[in-house]
mmCIF file of C-alpha atoms (C1' of nucleotides) in Angstrom:
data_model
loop_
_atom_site.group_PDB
_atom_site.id
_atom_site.type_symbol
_atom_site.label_atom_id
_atom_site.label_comp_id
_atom_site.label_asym_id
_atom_site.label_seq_id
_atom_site.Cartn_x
_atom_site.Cartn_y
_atom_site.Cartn_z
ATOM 1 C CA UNK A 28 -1.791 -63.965 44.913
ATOM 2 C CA UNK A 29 0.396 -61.832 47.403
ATOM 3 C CA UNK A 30 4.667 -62.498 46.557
ATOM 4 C CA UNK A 31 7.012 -61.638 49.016
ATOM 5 C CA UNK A 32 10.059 -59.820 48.249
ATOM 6 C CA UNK A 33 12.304 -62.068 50.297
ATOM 7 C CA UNK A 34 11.947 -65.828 51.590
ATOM 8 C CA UNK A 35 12.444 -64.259 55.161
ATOM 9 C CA UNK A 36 10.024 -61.716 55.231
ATOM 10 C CA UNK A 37 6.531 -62.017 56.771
ATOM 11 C CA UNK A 38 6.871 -65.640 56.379
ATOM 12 C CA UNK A 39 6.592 -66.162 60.021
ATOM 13 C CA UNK A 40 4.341 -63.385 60.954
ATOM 14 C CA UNK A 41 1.181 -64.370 58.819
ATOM 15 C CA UNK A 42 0.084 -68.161 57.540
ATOM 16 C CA UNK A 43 1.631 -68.242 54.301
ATOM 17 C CA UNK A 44 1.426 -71.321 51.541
ATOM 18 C CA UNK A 45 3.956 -71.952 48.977
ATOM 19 C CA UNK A 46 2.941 -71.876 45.276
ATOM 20 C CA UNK A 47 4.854 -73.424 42.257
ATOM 21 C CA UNK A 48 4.616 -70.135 39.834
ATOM 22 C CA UNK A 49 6.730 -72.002 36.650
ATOM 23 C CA UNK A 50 8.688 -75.356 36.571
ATOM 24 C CA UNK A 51 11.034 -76.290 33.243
ATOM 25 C CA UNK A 52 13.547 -78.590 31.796
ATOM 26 C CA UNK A 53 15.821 -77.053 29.302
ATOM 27 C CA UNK A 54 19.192 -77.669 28.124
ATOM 28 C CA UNK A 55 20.850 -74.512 27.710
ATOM 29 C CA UNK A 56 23.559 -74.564 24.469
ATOM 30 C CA UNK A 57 24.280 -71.272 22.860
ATOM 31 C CA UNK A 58 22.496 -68.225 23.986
ATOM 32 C CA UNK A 59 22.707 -64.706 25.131
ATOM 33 C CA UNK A 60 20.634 -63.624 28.598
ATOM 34 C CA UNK A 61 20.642 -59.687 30.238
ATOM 35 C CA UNK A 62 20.370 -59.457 33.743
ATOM 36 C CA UNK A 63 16.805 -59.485 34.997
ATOM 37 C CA UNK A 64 14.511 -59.844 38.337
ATOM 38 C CA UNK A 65 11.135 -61.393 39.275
ATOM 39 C CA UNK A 66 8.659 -61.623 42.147
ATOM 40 C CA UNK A 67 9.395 -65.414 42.297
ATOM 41 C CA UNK A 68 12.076 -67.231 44.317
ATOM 42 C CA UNK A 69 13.948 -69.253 41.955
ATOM 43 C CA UNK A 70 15.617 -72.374 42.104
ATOM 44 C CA UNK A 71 17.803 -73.647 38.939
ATOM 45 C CA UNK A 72 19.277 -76.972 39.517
ATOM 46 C CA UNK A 73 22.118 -78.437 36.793
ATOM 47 C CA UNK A 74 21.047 -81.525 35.926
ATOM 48 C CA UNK A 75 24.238 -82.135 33.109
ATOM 49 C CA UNK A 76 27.185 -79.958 32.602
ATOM 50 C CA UNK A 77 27.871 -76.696 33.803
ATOM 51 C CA UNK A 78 27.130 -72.776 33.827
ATOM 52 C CA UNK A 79 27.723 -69.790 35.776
ATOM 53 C CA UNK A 80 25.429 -67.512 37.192
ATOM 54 C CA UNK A 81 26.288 -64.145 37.760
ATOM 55 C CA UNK A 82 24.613 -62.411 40.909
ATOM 56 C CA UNK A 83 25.618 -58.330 41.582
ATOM 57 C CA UNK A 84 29.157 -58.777 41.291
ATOM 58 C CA UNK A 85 29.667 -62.540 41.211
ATOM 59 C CA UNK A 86 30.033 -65.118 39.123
ATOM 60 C CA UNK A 87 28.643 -68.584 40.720
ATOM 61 C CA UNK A 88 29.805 -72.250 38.691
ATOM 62 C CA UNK A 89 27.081 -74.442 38.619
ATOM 63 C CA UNK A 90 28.336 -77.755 38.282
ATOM 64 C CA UNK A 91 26.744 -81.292 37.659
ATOM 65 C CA UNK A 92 24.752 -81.643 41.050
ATOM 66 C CA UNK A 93 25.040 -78.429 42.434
ATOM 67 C CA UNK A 94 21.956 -75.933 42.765
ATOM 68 C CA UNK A 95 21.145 -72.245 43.511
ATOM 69 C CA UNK A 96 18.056 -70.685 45.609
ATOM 70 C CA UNK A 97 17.734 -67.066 44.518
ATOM 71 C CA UNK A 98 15.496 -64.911 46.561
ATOM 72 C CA UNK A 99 12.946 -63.013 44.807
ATOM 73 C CA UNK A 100 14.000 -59.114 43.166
ATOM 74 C CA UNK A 101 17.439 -60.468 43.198
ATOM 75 C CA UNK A 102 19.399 -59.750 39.834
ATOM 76 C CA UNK A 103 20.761 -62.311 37.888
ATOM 77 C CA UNK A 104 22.013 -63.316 34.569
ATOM 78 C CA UNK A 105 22.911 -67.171 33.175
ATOM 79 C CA UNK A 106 25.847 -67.633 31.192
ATOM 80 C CA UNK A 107 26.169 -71.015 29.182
ATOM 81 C CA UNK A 108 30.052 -72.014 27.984
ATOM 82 C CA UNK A 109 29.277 -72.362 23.914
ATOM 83 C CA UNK A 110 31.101 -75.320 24.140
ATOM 84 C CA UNK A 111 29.816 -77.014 27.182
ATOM 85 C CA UNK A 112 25.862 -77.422 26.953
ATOM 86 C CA UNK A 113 23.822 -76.991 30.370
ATOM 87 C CA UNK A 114 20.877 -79.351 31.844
ATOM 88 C CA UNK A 115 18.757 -77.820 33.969
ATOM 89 C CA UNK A 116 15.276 -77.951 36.687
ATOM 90 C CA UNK A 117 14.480 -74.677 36.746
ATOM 91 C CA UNK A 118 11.524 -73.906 39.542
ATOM 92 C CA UNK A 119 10.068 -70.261 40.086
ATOM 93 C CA UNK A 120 7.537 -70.122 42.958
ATOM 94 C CA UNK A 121 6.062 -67.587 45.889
ATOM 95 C CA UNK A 122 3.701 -67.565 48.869
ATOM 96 C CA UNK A 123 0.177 -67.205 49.069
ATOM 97 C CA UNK A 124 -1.868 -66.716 51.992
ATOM 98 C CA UNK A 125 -5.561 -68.814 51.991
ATOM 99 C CA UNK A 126 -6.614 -71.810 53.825
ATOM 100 C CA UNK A 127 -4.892 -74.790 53.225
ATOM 101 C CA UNK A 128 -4.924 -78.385 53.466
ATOM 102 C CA UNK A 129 -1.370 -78.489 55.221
ATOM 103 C CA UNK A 130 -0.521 -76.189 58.544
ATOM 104 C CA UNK A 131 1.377 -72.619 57.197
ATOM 105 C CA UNK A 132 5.222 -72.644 57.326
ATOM 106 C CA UNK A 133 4.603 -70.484 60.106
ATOM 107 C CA UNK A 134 3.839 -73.333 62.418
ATOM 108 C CA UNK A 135 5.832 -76.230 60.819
ATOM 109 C CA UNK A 136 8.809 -74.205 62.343
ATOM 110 C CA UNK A 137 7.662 -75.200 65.607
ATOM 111 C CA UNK A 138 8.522 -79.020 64.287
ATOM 112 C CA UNK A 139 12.051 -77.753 62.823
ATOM 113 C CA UNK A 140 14.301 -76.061 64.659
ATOM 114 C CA UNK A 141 16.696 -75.967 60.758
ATOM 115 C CA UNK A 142 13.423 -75.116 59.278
ATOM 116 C CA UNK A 143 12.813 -71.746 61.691
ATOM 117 C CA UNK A 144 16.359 -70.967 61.197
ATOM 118 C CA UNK A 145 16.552 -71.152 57.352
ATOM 119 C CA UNK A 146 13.067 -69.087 57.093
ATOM 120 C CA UNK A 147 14.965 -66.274 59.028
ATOM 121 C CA UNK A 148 18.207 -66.706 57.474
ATOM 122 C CA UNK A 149 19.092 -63.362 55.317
ATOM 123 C CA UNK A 150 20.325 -64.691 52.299
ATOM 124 C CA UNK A 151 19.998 -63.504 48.533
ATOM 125 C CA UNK A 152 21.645 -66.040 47.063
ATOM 126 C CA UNK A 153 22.510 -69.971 48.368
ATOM 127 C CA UNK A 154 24.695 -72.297 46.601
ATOM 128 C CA UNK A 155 24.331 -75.910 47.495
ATOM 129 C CA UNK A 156 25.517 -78.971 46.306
ATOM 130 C CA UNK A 157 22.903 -81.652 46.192
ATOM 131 C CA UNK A 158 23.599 -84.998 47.640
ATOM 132 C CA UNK A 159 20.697 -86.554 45.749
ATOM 133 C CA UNK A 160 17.818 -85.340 47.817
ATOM 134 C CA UNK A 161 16.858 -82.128 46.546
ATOM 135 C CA UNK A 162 16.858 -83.168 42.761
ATOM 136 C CA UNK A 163 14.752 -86.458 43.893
ATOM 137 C CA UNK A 164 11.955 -83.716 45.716
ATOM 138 C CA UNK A 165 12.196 -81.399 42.739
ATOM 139 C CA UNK A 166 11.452 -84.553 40.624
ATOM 140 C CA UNK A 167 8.514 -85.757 42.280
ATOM 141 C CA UNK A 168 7.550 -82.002 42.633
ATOM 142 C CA UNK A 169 7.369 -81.537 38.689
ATOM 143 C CA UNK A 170 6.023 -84.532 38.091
ATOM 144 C CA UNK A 171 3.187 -83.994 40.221
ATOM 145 C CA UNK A 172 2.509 -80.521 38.829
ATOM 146 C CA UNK A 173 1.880 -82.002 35.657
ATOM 147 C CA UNK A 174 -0.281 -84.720 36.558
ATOM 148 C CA UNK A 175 -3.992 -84.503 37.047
ATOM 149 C CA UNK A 176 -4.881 -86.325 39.601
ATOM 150 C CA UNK A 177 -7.269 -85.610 42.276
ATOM 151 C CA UNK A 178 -4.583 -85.500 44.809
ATOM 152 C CA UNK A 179 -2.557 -82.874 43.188
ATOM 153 C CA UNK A 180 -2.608 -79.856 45.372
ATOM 154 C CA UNK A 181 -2.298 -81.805 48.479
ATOM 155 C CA UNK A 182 0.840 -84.014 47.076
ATOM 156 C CA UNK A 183 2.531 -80.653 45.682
ATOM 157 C CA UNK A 184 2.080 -78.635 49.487
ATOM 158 C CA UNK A 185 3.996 -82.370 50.485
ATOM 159 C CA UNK A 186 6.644 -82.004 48.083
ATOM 160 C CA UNK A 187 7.409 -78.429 48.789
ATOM 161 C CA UNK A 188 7.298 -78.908 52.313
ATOM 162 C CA UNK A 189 9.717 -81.793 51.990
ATOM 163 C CA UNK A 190 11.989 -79.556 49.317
ATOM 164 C CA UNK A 191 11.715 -77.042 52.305
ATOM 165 C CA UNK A 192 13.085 -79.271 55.070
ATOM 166 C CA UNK A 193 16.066 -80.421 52.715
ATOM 167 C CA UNK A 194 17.172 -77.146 52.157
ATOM 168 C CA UNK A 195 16.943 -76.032 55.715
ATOM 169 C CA UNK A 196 18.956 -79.427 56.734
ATOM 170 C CA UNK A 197 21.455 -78.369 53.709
ATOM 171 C CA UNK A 198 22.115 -74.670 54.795
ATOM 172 C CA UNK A 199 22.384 -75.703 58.197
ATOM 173 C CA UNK A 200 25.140 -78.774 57.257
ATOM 174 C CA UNK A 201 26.542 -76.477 53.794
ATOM 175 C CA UNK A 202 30.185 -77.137 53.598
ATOM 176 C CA UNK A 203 33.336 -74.922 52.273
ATOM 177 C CA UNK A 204 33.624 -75.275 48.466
ATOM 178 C CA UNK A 205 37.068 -77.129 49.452
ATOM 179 C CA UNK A 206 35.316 -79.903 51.226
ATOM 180 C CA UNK A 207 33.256 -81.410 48.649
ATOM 181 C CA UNK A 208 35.147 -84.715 48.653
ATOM 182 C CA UNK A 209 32.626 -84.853 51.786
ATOM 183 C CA UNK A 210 29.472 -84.315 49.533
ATOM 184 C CA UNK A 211 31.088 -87.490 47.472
ATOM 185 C CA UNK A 212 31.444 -89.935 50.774
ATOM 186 C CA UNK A 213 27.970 -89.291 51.681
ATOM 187 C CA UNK A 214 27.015 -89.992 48.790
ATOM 188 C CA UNK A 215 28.545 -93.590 48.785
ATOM 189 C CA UNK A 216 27.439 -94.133 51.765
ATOM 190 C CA UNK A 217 23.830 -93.154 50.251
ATOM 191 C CA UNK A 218 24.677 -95.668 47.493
ATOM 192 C CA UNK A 219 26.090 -98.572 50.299
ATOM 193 C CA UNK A 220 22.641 -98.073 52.652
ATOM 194 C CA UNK A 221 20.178 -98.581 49.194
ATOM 195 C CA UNK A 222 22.422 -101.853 48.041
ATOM 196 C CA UNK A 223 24.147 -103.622 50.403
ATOM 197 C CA UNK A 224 22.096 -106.187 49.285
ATOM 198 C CA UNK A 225 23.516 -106.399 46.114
ATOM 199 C CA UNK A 226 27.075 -107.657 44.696
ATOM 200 C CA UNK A 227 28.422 -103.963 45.056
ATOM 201 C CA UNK A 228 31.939 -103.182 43.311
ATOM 202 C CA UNK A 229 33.871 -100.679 43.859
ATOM 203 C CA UNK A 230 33.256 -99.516 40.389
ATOM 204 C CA UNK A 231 30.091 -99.632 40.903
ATOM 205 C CA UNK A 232 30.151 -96.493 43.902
ATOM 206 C CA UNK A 233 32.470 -94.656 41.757
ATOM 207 C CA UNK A 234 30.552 -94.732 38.990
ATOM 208 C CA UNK A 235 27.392 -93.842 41.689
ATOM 209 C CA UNK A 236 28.816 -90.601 42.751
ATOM 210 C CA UNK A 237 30.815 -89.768 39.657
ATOM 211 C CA UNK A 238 34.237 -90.273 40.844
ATOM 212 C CA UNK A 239 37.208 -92.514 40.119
ATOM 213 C CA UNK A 240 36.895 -95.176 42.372
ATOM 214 C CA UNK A 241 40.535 -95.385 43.297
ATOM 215 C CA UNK A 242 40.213 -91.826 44.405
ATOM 216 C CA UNK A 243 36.953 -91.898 46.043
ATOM 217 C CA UNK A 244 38.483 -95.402 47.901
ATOM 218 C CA UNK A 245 40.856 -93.020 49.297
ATOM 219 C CA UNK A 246 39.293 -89.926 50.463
ATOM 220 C CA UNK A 247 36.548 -92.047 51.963
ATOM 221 C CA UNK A 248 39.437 -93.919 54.115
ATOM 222 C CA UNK A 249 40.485 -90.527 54.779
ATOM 223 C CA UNK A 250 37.373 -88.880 56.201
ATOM 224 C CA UNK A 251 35.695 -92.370 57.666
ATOM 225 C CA UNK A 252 38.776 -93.928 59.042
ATOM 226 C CA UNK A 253 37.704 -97.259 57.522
ATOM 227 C CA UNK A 254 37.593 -98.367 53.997
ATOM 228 C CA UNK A 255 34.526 -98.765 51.494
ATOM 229 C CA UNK A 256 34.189 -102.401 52.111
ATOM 230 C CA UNK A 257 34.743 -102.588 55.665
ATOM 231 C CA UNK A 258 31.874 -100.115 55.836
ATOM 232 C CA UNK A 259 29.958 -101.961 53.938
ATOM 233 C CA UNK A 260 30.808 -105.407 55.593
ATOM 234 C CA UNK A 261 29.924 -103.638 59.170
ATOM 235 C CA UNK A 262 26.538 -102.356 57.143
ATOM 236 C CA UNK A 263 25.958 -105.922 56.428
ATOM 237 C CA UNK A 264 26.646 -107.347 60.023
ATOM 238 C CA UNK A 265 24.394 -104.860 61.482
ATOM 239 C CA UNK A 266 21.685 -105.625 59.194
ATOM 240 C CA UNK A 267 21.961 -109.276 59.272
ATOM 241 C CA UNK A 268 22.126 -109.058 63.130
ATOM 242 C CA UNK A 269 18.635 -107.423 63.149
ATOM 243 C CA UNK A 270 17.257 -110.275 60.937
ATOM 244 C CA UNK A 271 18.508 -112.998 63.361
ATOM 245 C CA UNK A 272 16.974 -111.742 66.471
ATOM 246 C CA UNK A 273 13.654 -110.029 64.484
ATOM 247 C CA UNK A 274 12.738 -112.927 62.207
ATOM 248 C CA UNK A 275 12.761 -116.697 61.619
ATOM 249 C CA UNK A 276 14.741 -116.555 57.925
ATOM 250 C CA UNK A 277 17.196 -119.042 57.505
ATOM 251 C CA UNK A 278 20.958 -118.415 58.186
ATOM 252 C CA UNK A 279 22.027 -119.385 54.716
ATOM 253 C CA UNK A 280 18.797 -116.947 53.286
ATOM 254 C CA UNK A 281 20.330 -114.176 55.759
ATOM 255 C CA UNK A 282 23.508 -114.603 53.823
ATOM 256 C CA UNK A 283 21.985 -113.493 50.691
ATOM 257 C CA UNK A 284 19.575 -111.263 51.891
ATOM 258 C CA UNK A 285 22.784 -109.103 53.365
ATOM 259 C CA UNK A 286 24.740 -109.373 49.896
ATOM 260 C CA UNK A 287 27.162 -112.468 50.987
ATOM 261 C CA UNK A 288 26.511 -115.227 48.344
ATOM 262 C CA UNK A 289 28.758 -117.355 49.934
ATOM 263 C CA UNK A 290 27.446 -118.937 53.539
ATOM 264 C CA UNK A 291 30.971 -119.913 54.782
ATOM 265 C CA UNK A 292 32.229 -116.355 54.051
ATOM 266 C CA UNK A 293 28.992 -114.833 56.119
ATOM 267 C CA UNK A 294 29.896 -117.128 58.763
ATOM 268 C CA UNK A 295 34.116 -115.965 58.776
ATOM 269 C CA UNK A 296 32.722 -112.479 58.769
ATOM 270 C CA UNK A 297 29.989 -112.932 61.360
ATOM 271 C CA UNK A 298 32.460 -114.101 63.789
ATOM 272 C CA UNK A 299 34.994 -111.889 63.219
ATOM 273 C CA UNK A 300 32.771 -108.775 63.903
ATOM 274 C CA UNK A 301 30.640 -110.014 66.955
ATOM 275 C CA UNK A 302 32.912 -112.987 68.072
ATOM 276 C CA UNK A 303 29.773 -115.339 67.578
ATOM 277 C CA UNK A 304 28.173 -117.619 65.085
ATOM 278 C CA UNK A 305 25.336 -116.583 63.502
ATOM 279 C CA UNK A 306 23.185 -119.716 64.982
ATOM 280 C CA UNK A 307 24.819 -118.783 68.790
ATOM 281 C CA UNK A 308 24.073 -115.052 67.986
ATOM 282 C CA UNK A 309 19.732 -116.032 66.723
ATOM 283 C CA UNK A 310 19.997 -118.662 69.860
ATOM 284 C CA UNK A 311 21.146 -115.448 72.315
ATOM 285 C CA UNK A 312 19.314 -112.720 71.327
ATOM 286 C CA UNK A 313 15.463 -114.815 70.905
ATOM 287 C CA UNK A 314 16.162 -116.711 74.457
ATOM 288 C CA UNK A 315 16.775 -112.948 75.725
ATOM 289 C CA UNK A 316 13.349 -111.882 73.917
ATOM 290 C CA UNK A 317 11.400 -114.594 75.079
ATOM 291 C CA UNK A 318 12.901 -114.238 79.123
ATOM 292 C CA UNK A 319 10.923 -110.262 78.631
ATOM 293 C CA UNK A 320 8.324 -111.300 77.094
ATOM 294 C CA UNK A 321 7.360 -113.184 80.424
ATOM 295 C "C1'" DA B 3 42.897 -128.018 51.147
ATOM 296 C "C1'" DA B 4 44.961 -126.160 47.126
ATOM 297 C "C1'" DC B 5 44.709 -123.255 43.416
ATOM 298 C "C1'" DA B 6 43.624 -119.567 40.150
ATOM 299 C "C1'" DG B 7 41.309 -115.471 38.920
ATOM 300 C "C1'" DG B 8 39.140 -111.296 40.204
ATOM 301 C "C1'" DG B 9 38.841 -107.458 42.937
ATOM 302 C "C1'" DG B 10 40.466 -104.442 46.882
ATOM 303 C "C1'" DC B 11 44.069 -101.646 48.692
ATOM 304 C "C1'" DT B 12 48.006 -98.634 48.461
ATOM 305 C "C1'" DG B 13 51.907 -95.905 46.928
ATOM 306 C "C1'" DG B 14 53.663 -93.209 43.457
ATOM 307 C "C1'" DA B 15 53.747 -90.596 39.171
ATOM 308 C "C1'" DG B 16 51.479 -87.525 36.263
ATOM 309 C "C1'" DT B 17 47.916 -83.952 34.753
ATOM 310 C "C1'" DC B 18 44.963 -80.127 35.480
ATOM 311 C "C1'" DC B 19 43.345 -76.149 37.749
ATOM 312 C "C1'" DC B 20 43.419 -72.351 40.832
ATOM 313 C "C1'" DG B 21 45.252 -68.895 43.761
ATOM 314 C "C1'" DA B 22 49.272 -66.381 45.541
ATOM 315 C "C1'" DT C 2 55.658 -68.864 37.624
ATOM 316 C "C1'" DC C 3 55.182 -71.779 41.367
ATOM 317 C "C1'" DG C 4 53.041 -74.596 44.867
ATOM 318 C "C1'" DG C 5 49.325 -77.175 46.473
ATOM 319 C "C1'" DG C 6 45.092 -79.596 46.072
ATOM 320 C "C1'" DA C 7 42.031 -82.501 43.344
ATOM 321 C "C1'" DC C 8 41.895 -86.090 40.490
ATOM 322 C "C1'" DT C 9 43.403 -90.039 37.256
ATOM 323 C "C1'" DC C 10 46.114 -93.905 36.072
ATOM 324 C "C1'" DC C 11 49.012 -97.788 36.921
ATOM 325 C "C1'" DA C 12 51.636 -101.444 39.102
ATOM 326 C "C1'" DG C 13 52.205 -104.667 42.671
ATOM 327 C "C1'" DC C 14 50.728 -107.003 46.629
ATOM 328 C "C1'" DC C 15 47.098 -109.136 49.278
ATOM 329 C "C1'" DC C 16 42.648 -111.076 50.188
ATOM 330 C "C1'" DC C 17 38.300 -113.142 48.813
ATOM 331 C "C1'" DT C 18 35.752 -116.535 46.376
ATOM 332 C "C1'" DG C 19 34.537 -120.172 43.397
ATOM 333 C "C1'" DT C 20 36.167 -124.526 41.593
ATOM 334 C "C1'" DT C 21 38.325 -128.867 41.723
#
DNA sequence: AACAGGGGCTGGAGTCCCGA
DNA sequence: TCGGGACTCCAGCCCCTGTT
């Protein structure tokens, strides 16, 4: 097994394979670590409270959500708050060049512009807070390490290709420290796309991204120009507007496939956003399909 | 259609933390 | 120490929704 001192070294000049080295939970409580180095890139993700990591000269917070990718050789130390126990994914891996079942990362950056920028980016150090994606990657990752199945190596050179894309996407969109009230709209608007379908309070978001929902009602006004339900009612019409022209489902199913338990409401709302009935609006769009169609 | 209860929205006050 | 930003909490008004 050949490891390369940085993630951007020959990465792009030879066909190179990524390789999950180690891969741990731990909760951190009370302990003492010395700085230290290895061959292996390392990411440690906080899964519950906090800690800082101290690279060279600085001292990073890890919070709740929030990650770091440390290139390989870099220095580092963790420091755990005695008082404030730490919950982390830590995963150490490197590169390996053989044949493989999936094409090196050498020519998936033809498919990723992010990807070919991230693989050259110089960095020692990134920290990024996770909207939900990388921890979901890194949990399918692990869990697939420690299965046996036949399918192993092929589902792991998935996962890490996927974990690779996210973090390209990431670095590419990372946002000041100061912004991270952004990091908590997308992530409601994660949590409105997965269950509009549901009765969704707005409780219910703020408990989804961790924030008090009078405060995350406001900075998502703020940043979206719209409030959380108007989004969501707008998520709703849109979806329910693909249903009437795509399938035969009844209006009053509609309603409660959308999230609207009440039929008159569905049909105030309806109206109100595409100045049509949701009978007029099936009627419209199906007479349009079938005048194509011949 | 009227009504009542629950939840959404908003403004303001207060706390905490961080940097100047 | 002070100011500003992030965040919480609360009160009051308004709208939605289920019931009668």
């Amino acid at each position: 097994m050949s490891h390369f001192k940085s993630i951007n070294g020959s990465l792009l000049k030879h066909d190179f394979y990524p390789k999950v080295t180690a891969f741990y939970f731990k909760t951190w409580i009370s302990f003492y670590m010395d700085f230290h180095r290895h061959d292996d890139i390392e990411i440690m993700y906080v899964l519950k409270g906090q800690c800082i990591v101290k690279v060279e000269k600085q001292s990073l917070l890890l919070k709740q959500g929030s990650f770091i990718l440390l290139d390989a050789n870099v220095p580092h130390k963790l420091v755990i708050d005695p008082n404030k126990p730490c919950r982390m994914l830590n995963i150490e891996f490197g590169f390996v060049e053989k044949n493989n079942l999936l094409p090196p990362l050498r020519k998936l950056i033809n498919e990723s512009q992010n990807l070919h920028e991230f693989l050259r980016f110089p960095f020692k150090y990134l920290v990024l807070k996770d909207t939900n994606e990388i921890y979901h990657t890194l949990k399918s990752l692990v869990l697939e390490l420690d299965s046996k199945e036949e399918e192993q190596e092929l589902m792991v050179q998935l996962h890490m290709t996927q974990l690779f894309v996210w973090l390209a996407r990431m670095m590419k969109n990372a946002l000041p420290q100061n912004e991270e009230a952004n990091v908590y709209v997308k992530r409601a608007i994660d949590f409105l796309h997965q269950n509009y379908d549901c009765d969704i309070k707005i409780k219910d978001v703020g408990e989804a991204v961790n924030l008090h929902p009078g405060y995350l009602h406001r900075i998502f006004k703020k940043q979206m120009n719209l409030t959380m339900v108007e989004y969501l009612t707008s998520l709703r019409i849109e979806k329910a507007k693909m249903l009437l022209s795509e399938t035969e489902i009844p209006i009053i199913d509609i309603a409660v496939y959308v999230g609207m338990n009440s039929r008159q409401y569905f049909s105030l709302l309806f109206k109100k956003y595409t100045e049509t009935t949701p009978l007029q609006y099936r009627k419209f769009s199906q007479r349009n399909v079938h005048q194509i169609k011949e």
